Amino acid sequence: DVKVTQSSRYLVKRTGEKVFLECVQDMDHENMFWYRQDPGLGLRLIYFSYDVKMKEKGDIPEGYSVSREKKERFSLILESASTNQTSMYLCASSGYGYTFGSGTRLTVV
Amino acid sequence: GQNIDQPTEMTATEGAIVQINCTYQTSGFNGLFWYQQHAGEAPTFLSYNVLDGLEEKGRFSSFLSRSKGYSYLLLKELQMKDSASYLCAAGSGAGSYQLTFGKGTKLSVIP
């Protein structure tokens, strides 16, 4: 069964901390995506990657960066976490449509 | 630009039929997806339409009209477990297959 795995289901971090959200897929997909999902706003694209070491900004990249050193792994980095980054973060990889990870609910206090 | 519209909320009765509509304006459109998302969980794939017409999968069907920029998801014989958000997503971009999502329709199934 194909999988997208996010390293943490729930995470609590303090304001100003550097936060790493990890995502691994086992489908040999080239395309990977990071979204955040907030009530009333839906899924908003933060960053995506079409290949190793490639990255593209999505609709809301401010305050985030990404890393794609290996094809199967796409990491989202919050350089200095802020309370407005409290959200559900979803990773996806795409071949035929998207396969999503289980999500990470991040709370910044 | 990309724009996806779908109703925010709907309520339907167990055993009934419900239709969730979606309109889209997407440059480079190459397919329409529907996802189901239960509260606190990740979206899961339901259906995909690339050609005009109806695709049926058990109790769920999805329709696409490319000329009208319109799709709907039809759920028959509703069950309580169908209470969830339903996301419409339009695909674009040759090769990359990037999806633009609507904000989702929260469906509540009542007894």
PDB file of C-alpha atoms in Angstrom, chain A residues 11-16 19 78 81-87 106-109:
ATOM      1  CA  LEU A  11       3.445  19.045  17.872  1.00  0.00           C
ATOM      2  CA  VAL A  12       3.662  21.902  20.373  1.00  0.00           C
ATOM      3  CA  LYS A  13       6.430  24.463  19.956  1.00  0.00           C
ATOM      4  CA  ARG A  14       7.320  27.790  21.503  1.00  0.00           C
ATOM      5  CA  THR A  15       7.372  31.112  19.683  1.00  0.00           C
ATOM      6  CA  GLY A  16      10.758  31.677  18.064  1.00  0.00           C
ATOM      7  CA  VAL A  19      10.543  23.726  13.607  1.00  0.00           C
ATOM      8  CA  LEU A  78       9.587  27.178  10.156  1.00  0.00           C
ATOM      9  CA  ALA A  81       7.763  29.821  14.723  1.00  0.00           C
ATOM     10  CA  SER A  82       5.001  32.315  15.416  1.00  0.00           C
ATOM     11  CA  THR A  83       1.511  31.862  16.855  1.00  0.00           C
ATOM     12  CA  ASN A  84      -0.109  32.550  13.470  1.00  0.00           C
ATOM     13  CA  GLN A  85       1.582  29.415  12.182  1.00  0.00           C
ATOM     14  CA  THR A  86      -0.581  27.276  14.449  1.00  0.00           C
ATOM     15  CA  SER A  87      -2.348  25.076  11.920  1.00  0.00           C
ATOM     16  CA  LEU A 106       1.147  22.198  15.067  1.00  0.00           C
ATOM     17  CA  THR A 107       0.442  24.494  17.991  1.00  0.00           C
ATOM     18  CA  VAL A 108       2.796  27.422  18.600  1.00  0.00           C
ATOM     19  CA  VAL A 109       2.532  28.877  22.091  1.00  0.00           C
TER      20      VAL A 109
END
